[in-house]
Amino acid sequence: MYKIYDVSMPIREGMPVYKNKPEKQPKIQVVQDFDTSPARESRIDLDVHTGTHVDSPLHMMPDGGTVETLSLEQLTGQCRVLDLTGVEGGITRADLETYQPQKGEFLLLKTRNSYEDAFQFEFIYLAEDGAKYLAEIGVRGVGIDALGVERSQPGHPTHKTLFQANVIIVEGLRLAEVPEGTYFMVAAPIKLLETEAAPARVLLFDGLLPA
């Protein structure tokens, strides 16, 4: 048997959004209900960076690829959850070296962010030197439990360093219930065309990988 961890944020009105900006709140409207019809239908107005989502290079690079250019092979397969709940501020190279990241790994960074229900302006993020270290190693992806992989870094060097190294970025994970370890991951962004990000359902399977 295997266990499934759904590490995606629920999408709802009033959910945590980046910097608590009202324009980033999803809006869900019932456009047809049983009082006038035999079927119920709803409409949603959704920022593509809502909740758990996958960024594509176009997010930070004018000539970068859109969501549909991302490889599903990179978004599916073995991943490793790193327990970085003791880190304050930015996750640095020194914080990551302890875990000896390997080429081709998809790393999910579990921090104290996972234990916060509201948006925190001082969220834990991946610092520029940490991003450079992972890019040099050649990891295939990085996920973090914040709505941004970086903050307060002029020029967005963490995003750009990872994108330039073809490293996929997943933001907005919920990892509080997930122990440190290795899992089989399915991270499936909505199949949007020509956008720089897409909301995703991310599932971790414990027990599917060979012992």
PDB file of C-alpha atoms in Angstrom:
ATOM      1  CA  MET A   1       0.000   0.000   0.000  1.00  0.00           C
ATOM      2  CA  TYR A   2       1.027   3.587  -0.461  1.00  0.00           C
ATOM      3  CA  LYS A   3       0.034   6.889   1.134  1.00  0.00           C
ATOM      4  CA  ILE A   4      -0.930  10.006  -0.809  1.00  0.00           C
ATOM      5  CA  TYR A   5      -0.113  13.499   0.418  1.00  0.00           C
ATOM      6  CA  ASP A   6      -2.011  16.279  -1.323  1.00  0.00           C
ATOM      7  CA  VAL A   7       0.384  19.207  -0.894  1.00  0.00           C
ATOM      8  CA  SER A   8      -1.731  21.709  -2.827  1.00  0.00           C
ATOM      9  CA  MET A   9      -3.413  24.804  -1.383  1.00  0.00           C
ATOM     10  CA  PRO A  10      -7.231  24.800  -1.469  1.00  0.00           C
ATOM     11  CA  ILE A  11      -8.506  27.498  -3.827  1.00  0.00           C
ATOM     12  CA  ARG A  12     -11.289  29.589  -2.315  1.00  0.00           C
ATOM     13  CA  GLU A  13     -12.334  33.177  -1.834  1.00  0.00           C
ATOM     14  CA  GLY A  14     -10.417  34.655   1.097  1.00  0.00           C
ATOM     15  CA  MET A  15      -7.444  32.306   0.714  1.00  0.00           C
ATOM     16  CA  PRO A  16      -3.862  33.502   1.294  1.00  0.00           C
ATOM     17  CA  VAL A  17      -2.535  35.395  -1.736  1.00  0.00           C
ATOM     18  CA  TYR A  18       0.794  37.073  -2.446  1.00  0.00           C
ATOM     19  CA  LYS A  19       1.227  40.226  -0.325  1.00  0.00           C
ATOM     20  CA  ASN A  20      -2.505  40.069   0.487  1.00  0.00           C
ATOM     21  CA  LYS A  21      -3.280  41.952  -2.723  1.00  0.00           C
ATOM     22  CA  PRO A  22      -7.079  42.090  -3.231  1.00  0.00           C
ATOM     23  CA  GLU A  23      -6.694  41.802  -7.010  1.00  0.00           C
ATOM     24  CA  LYS A  24      -5.037  38.409  -6.555  1.00  0.00           C
ATOM     25  CA  GLN A  25      -8.031  36.923  -4.740  1.00  0.00           C
ATOM     26  CA  PRO A  26      -9.950  34.289  -6.722  1.00  0.00           C
ATOM     27  CA  LYS A  27     -13.572  35.174  -7.371  1.00  0.00           C
ATOM     28  CA  ILE A  28     -16.062  32.304  -7.580  1.00  0.00           C
ATOM     29  CA  GLN A  29     -19.566  33.063  -8.809  1.00  0.00           C
ATOM     30  CA  VAL A  30     -22.532  30.760  -9.152  1.00  0.00           C
ATOM     31  CA  VAL A  31     -23.967  31.701 -12.536  1.00  0.00           C
ATOM     32  CA  GLN A  32     -26.729  29.106 -12.619  1.00  0.00           C
ATOM     33  CA  ASP A  33     -28.411  27.271  -9.740  1.00  0.00           C
ATOM     34  CA  PHE A  34     -31.286  24.905  -9.091  1.00  0.00           C
ATOM     35  CA  ASP A  35     -33.771  27.703  -8.488  1.00  0.00           C
ATOM     36  CA  THR A  36     -33.762  28.482 -12.212  1.00  0.00           C
ATOM     37  CA  SER A  37     -32.161  25.422 -13.819  1.00  0.00           C
ATOM     38  CA  PRO A  38     -31.837  21.637 -13.460  1.00  0.00           C
ATOM     39  CA  ALA A  39     -28.040  22.031 -13.124  1.00  0.00           C
ATOM     40  CA  ARG A  40     -25.632  24.216 -11.141  1.00  0.00           C
ATOM     41  CA  GLU A  41     -22.716  26.000 -12.832  1.00  0.00           C
ATOM     42  CA  SER A  42     -20.009  28.300 -11.489  1.00  0.00           C
ATOM     43  CA  ARG A  43     -17.443  30.673 -12.958  1.00  0.00           C
ATOM     44  CA  ILE A  44     -14.034  31.518 -11.511  1.00  0.00           C
ATOM     45  CA  ASP A  45     -11.759  34.527 -12.007  1.00  0.00           C
ATOM     46  CA  LEU A  46      -8.285  33.218 -11.191  1.00  0.00           C
ATOM     47  CA  ASP A  47      -4.779  34.678 -11.195  1.00  0.00           C
ATOM     48  CA  VAL A  48      -2.437  32.100 -12.749  1.00  0.00           C
ATOM     49  CA  HIS A  49      -0.161  32.422  -9.696  1.00  0.00           C
ATOM     50  CA  THR A  50      -2.955  31.446  -7.306  1.00  0.00           C
ATOM     51  CA  GLY A  51      -2.138  28.978  -4.540  1.00  0.00           C
ATOM     52  CA  THR A  52       0.092  26.064  -5.506  1.00  0.00           C
ATOM     53  CA  HIS A  53       1.381  26.834  -8.976  1.00  0.00           C
ATOM     54  CA  VAL A  54       4.176  26.228 -11.447  1.00  0.00           C
ATOM     55  CA  ASP A  55       6.127  29.159 -12.886  1.00  0.00           C
ATOM     56  CA  SER A  56       7.533  29.122 -16.389  1.00  0.00           C
ATOM     57  CA  PRO A  57      10.546  31.172 -17.557  1.00  0.00           C
ATOM     58  CA  LEU A  58       8.296  33.804 -19.165  1.00  0.00           C
ATOM     59  CA  HIS A  59       7.434  34.929 -15.627  1.00  0.00           C
ATOM     60  CA  MET A  60      10.789  36.695 -15.343  1.00  0.00           C
ATOM     61  CA  MET A  61      12.390  36.486 -18.792  1.00  0.00           C
ATOM     62  CA  PRO A  62      10.823  38.245 -21.809  1.00  0.00           C
ATOM     63  CA  ASP A  63      12.087  35.533 -24.157  1.00  0.00           C
ATOM     64  CA  GLY A  64      11.274  32.677 -21.750  1.00  0.00           C
ATOM     65  CA  GLY A  65       9.018  29.744 -22.464  1.00  0.00           C
ATOM     66  CA  THR A  66       5.356  29.520 -21.477  1.00  0.00           C
ATOM     67  CA  VAL A  67       3.742  26.863 -19.289  1.00  0.00           C
ATOM     68  CA  GLU A  68       3.097  24.442 -22.149  1.00  0.00           C
ATOM     69  CA  THR A  69       6.845  24.337 -22.892  1.00  0.00           C
ATOM     70  CA  LEU A  70       7.589  22.778 -19.498  1.00  0.00           C
ATOM     71  CA  SER A  71       8.459  19.097 -19.538  1.00  0.00           C
ATOM     72  CA  LEU A  72       5.975  16.764 -17.851  1.00  0.00           C
ATOM     73  CA  GLU A  73       8.884  14.385 -17.293  1.00  0.00           C
ATOM     74  CA  GLN A  74      10.463  17.053 -15.073  1.00  0.00           C
ATOM     75  CA  LEU A  75       7.219  17.484 -13.134  1.00  0.00           C
ATOM     76  CA  THR A  76       6.669  13.774 -12.526  1.00  0.00           C
ATOM     77  CA  GLY A  77       8.865  11.254 -10.742  1.00  0.00           C
ATOM     78  CA  GLN A  78      11.051  10.985  -7.691  1.00  0.00           C
ATOM     79  CA  CYS A  79      11.415  13.991  -5.423  1.00  0.00           C
ATOM     80  CA  ARG A  80      12.942  14.655  -2.020  1.00  0.00           C
ATOM     81  CA  VAL A  81      11.478  16.716   0.818  1.00  0.00           C
ATOM     82  CA  LEU A  82      14.130  18.565   2.828  1.00  0.00           C
ATOM     83  CA  ASP A  83      13.287  19.677   6.363  1.00  0.00           C
ATOM     84  CA  LEU A  84      14.471  23.277   6.589  1.00  0.00           C
ATOM     85  CA  THR A  85      12.050  24.358   9.303  1.00  0.00           C
ATOM     86  CA  GLY A  86      14.926  25.681  11.389  1.00  0.00           C
ATOM     87  CA  VAL A  87      16.035  28.186   8.750  1.00  0.00           C
ATOM     88  CA  GLU A  88      15.453  31.904   9.329  1.00  0.00           C
ATOM     89  CA  GLY A  89      15.277  34.237   6.330  1.00  0.00           C
ATOM     90  CA  GLY A  90      16.814  32.904   3.124  1.00  0.00           C
ATOM     91  CA  ILE A  91      17.825  29.304   2.454  1.00  0.00           C
ATOM     92  CA  THR A  92      21.514  29.450   1.597  1.00  0.00           C
ATOM     93  CA  ARG A  93      24.052  27.181  -0.018  1.00  0.00           C
ATOM     94  CA  ALA A  94      25.278  26.213   3.459  1.00  0.00           C
ATOM     95  CA  ASP A  95      21.756  25.145   4.444  1.00  0.00           C
ATOM     96  CA  LEU A  96      21.467  22.954   1.361  1.00  0.00           C
ATOM     97  CA  GLU A  97      24.959  21.417   1.345  1.00  0.00           C
ATOM     98  CA  THR A  98      24.040  19.302   4.374  1.00  0.00           C
ATOM     99  CA  TYR A  99      21.595  17.376   2.174  1.00  0.00           C
ATOM    100  CA  GLN A 100      24.079  16.754  -0.666  1.00  0.00           C
ATOM    101  CA  PRO A 101      21.674  17.498  -3.554  1.00  0.00           C
ATOM    102  CA  GLN A 102      22.245  15.429  -6.675  1.00  0.00           C
ATOM    103  CA  LYS A 103      21.972  16.184 -10.371  1.00  0.00           C
ATOM    104  CA  GLY A 104      18.462  15.481 -11.652  1.00  0.00           C
ATOM    105  CA  GLU A 105      16.768  15.680  -8.250  1.00  0.00           C
ATOM    106  CA  PHE A 106      13.523  17.555  -7.634  1.00  0.00           C
ATOM    107  CA  LEU A 107      13.814  19.149  -4.200  1.00  0.00           C
ATOM    108  CA  LEU A 108      10.872  20.328  -2.095  1.00  0.00           C
ATOM    109  CA  LEU A 109      11.898  22.821   0.580  1.00  0.00           C
ATOM    110  CA  LYS A 110       9.845  22.382   3.744  1.00  0.00           C
ATOM    111  CA  THR A 111      10.071  25.435   5.995  1.00  0.00           C
ATOM    112  CA  ARG A 112       8.090  27.098   8.745  1.00  0.00           C
ATOM    113  CA  ASN A 113       5.963  28.613   5.952  1.00  0.00           C
ATOM    114  CA  SER A 114       3.960  25.381   5.902  1.00  0.00           C
ATOM    115  CA  TYR A 115       2.738  26.058   9.418  1.00  0.00           C
ATOM    116  CA  GLU A 116       1.391  29.542   8.632  1.00  0.00           C
ATOM    117  CA  ASP A 117      -2.241  29.896   7.586  1.00  0.00           C
ATOM    118  CA  ALA A 118      -1.983  33.539   6.514  1.00  0.00           C
ATOM    119  CA  PHE A 119       0.444  35.256   4.143  1.00  0.00           C
ATOM    120  CA  GLN A 120       3.649  36.245   5.961  1.00  0.00           C
ATOM    121  CA  PHE A 121       5.612  39.149   4.497  1.00  0.00           C
ATOM    122  CA  GLU A 122       8.807  37.732   6.066  1.00  0.00           C
ATOM    123  CA  PHE A 123       8.363  34.278   4.533  1.00  0.00           C
ATOM    124  CA  ILE A 124      11.293  31.883   4.184  1.00  0.00           C
ATOM    125  CA  TYR A 125      12.693  31.897   0.650  1.00  0.00           C
ATOM    126  CA  LEU A 126      15.525  30.499  -1.467  1.00  0.00           C
ATOM    127  CA  ALA A 127      18.439  32.934  -1.391  1.00  0.00           C
ATOM    128  CA  GLU A 128      20.444  33.734  -4.508  1.00  0.00           C
ATOM    129  CA  ASP A 129      23.504  31.722  -3.448  1.00  0.00           C
ATOM    130  CA  GLY A 130      21.278  28.728  -2.682  1.00  0.00           C
ATOM    131  CA  ALA A 131      19.742  28.986  -6.149  1.00  0.00           C
ATOM    132  CA  LYS A 132      23.182  29.223  -7.775  1.00  0.00           C
ATOM    133  CA  TYR A 133      24.315  26.132  -5.884  1.00  0.00           C
ATOM    134  CA  LEU A 134      21.307  24.084  -7.042  1.00  0.00           C
ATOM    135  CA  ALA A 135      21.671  25.346 -10.610  1.00  0.00           C
ATOM    136  CA  GLU A 136      25.356  24.360 -10.661  1.00  0.00           C
ATOM    137  CA  ILE A 137      24.485  20.858  -9.445  1.00  0.00           C
ATOM    138  CA  GLY A 138      21.791  20.506 -12.099  1.00  0.00           C
ATOM    139  CA  VAL A 139      18.674  19.702 -10.087  1.00  0.00           C
ATOM    140  CA  ARG A 140      15.601  19.371 -12.282  1.00  0.00           C
ATOM    141  CA  GLY A 141      13.232  21.295 -10.053  1.00  0.00           C
ATOM    142  CA  VAL A 142      12.693  23.209  -6.817  1.00  0.00           C
ATOM    143  CA  GLY A 143       9.454  23.534  -4.868  1.00  0.00           C
ATOM    144  CA  ILE A 144       8.844  25.711  -1.826  1.00  0.00           C
ATOM    145  CA  ASP A 145       6.032  26.227   0.666  1.00  0.00           C
ATOM    146  CA  ALA A 146       5.812  29.977   0.067  1.00  0.00           C
ATOM    147  CA  LEU A 147       3.851  31.884  -2.575  1.00  0.00           C
ATOM    148  CA  GLY A 148       7.183  33.119  -3.890  1.00  0.00           C
ATOM    149  CA  VAL A 149      10.540  31.372  -4.195  1.00  0.00           C
ATOM    150  CA  GLU A 150      12.296  34.638  -3.324  1.00  0.00           C
ATOM    151  CA  ARG A 151      11.656  38.001  -1.691  1.00  0.00           C
ATOM    152  CA  SER A 152      13.458  41.330  -1.313  1.00  0.00           C
ATOM    153  CA  GLN A 153      16.106  40.474  -3.912  1.00  0.00           C
ATOM    154  CA  PRO A 154      16.447  43.224  -6.550  1.00  0.00           C
ATOM    155  CA  GLY A 155      16.272  41.829 -10.065  1.00  0.00           C
ATOM    156  CA  HIS A 156      14.787  38.480  -8.963  1.00  0.00           C
ATOM    157  CA  PRO A 157      18.102  36.557  -9.168  1.00  0.00           C
ATOM    158  CA  THR A 158      16.715  33.345  -7.641  1.00  0.00           C
ATOM    159  CA  HIS A 159      14.037  32.979 -10.312  1.00  0.00           C
ATOM    160  CA  LYS A 160      16.384  33.927 -13.137  1.00  0.00           C
ATOM    161  CA  THR A 161      19.236  31.685 -11.977  1.00  0.00           C
ATOM    162  CA  LEU A 162      16.922  28.664 -11.826  1.00  0.00           C
ATOM    163  CA  PHE A 163      15.152  29.418 -15.106  1.00  0.00           C
ATOM    164  CA  GLN A 164      18.438  29.903 -16.961  1.00  0.00           C
ATOM    165  CA  ALA A 165      19.523  26.448 -15.746  1.00  0.00           C
ATOM    166  CA  ASN A 166      16.230  24.861 -16.881  1.00  0.00           C
ATOM    167  CA  VAL A 167      15.152  24.255 -13.288  1.00  0.00           C
ATOM    168  CA  ILE A 168      11.390  24.120 -12.770  1.00  0.00           C
ATOM    169  CA  ILE A 169       9.906  26.229  -9.962  1.00  0.00           C
ATOM    170  CA  VAL A 170       6.839  25.205  -7.941  1.00  0.00           C
ATOM    171  CA  GLU A 171       5.483  27.651  -5.359  1.00  0.00           C
ATOM    172  CA  GLY A 172       2.753  27.496  -2.725  1.00  0.00           C
ATOM    173  CA  LEU A 173       3.228  23.932  -1.474  1.00  0.00           C
ATOM    174  CA  ARG A 174       1.744  22.765   1.843  1.00  0.00           C
ATOM    175  CA  LEU A 175       4.235  20.403   3.480  1.00  0.00           C
ATOM    176  CA  ALA A 176       3.366  20.512   7.192  1.00  0.00           C
ATOM    177  CA  GLU A 177       2.148  16.902   7.263  1.00  0.00           C
ATOM    178  CA  VAL A 178       4.912  15.492   5.051  1.00  0.00           C
ATOM    179  CA  PRO A 179       7.959  13.948   6.768  1.00  0.00           C
ATOM    180  CA  GLU A 180      11.396  14.529   5.320  1.00  0.00           C
ATOM    181  CA  GLY A 181      12.173  11.849   2.758  1.00  0.00           C
ATOM    182  CA  THR A 182      11.796  10.581  -0.792  1.00  0.00           C
ATOM    183  CA  TYR A 183       8.482  10.403  -2.651  1.00  0.00           C
ATOM    184  CA  PHE A 184       6.984   9.902  -6.089  1.00  0.00           C
ATOM    185  CA  MET A 185       5.582  13.266  -7.192  1.00  0.00           C
ATOM    186  CA  VAL A 186       2.938  14.247  -9.704  1.00  0.00           C
ATOM    187  CA  ALA A 187       2.825  18.031 -10.195  1.00  0.00           C
ATOM    188  CA  ALA A 188       0.198  18.796 -12.818  1.00  0.00           C
ATOM    189  CA  PRO A 189      -0.263  22.428 -13.862  1.00  0.00           C
ATOM    190  CA  ILE A 190      -3.539  23.308 -15.568  1.00  0.00           C
ATOM    191  CA  LYS A 191      -2.993  22.997 -19.319  1.00  0.00           C
ATOM    192  CA  LEU A 192      -3.036  26.721 -20.046  1.00  0.00           C
ATOM    193  CA  LEU A 193      -1.517  28.061 -23.245  1.00  0.00           C
ATOM    194  CA  GLU A 194       0.717  31.121 -23.572  1.00  0.00           C
ATOM    195  CA  THR A 195       0.829  31.964 -19.852  1.00  0.00           C
ATOM    196  CA  GLU A 196       3.799  32.392 -17.506  1.00  0.00           C
ATOM    197  CA  ALA A 197       2.341  30.224 -14.723  1.00  0.00           C
ATOM    198  CA  ALA A 198      -0.512  27.849 -13.959  1.00  0.00           C
ATOM    199  CA  PRO A 199      -2.182  26.583 -10.792  1.00  0.00           C
ATOM    200  CA  ALA A 200      -1.301  22.954 -10.077  1.00  0.00           C
ATOM    201  CA  ARG A 201      -2.455  19.941  -8.099  1.00  0.00           C
ATOM    202  CA  VAL A 202       0.652  18.409  -6.535  1.00  0.00           C
ATOM    203  CA  LEU A 203       0.501  14.904  -5.064  1.00  0.00           C
ATOM    204  CA  LEU A 204       3.249  12.998  -3.244  1.00  0.00           C
ATOM    205  CA  PHE A 205       3.083   9.199  -3.082  1.00  0.00           C
ATOM    206  CA  ASP A 206       4.828   7.424  -0.232  1.00  0.00           C
ATOM    207  CA  GLY A 207       5.482   3.767  -0.941  1.00  0.00           C
ATOM    208  CA  LEU A 208       5.486   3.754  -4.745  1.00  0.00           C
ATOM    209  CA  LEU A 209       9.277   3.915  -5.092  1.00  0.00           C
ATOM    210  CA  PRO A 210      11.489   0.835  -4.711  1.00  0.00           C
ATOM    211  CA  ALA A 211      12.823   0.409  -1.177  1.00  0.00           C
TER     212      ALA A 211
END
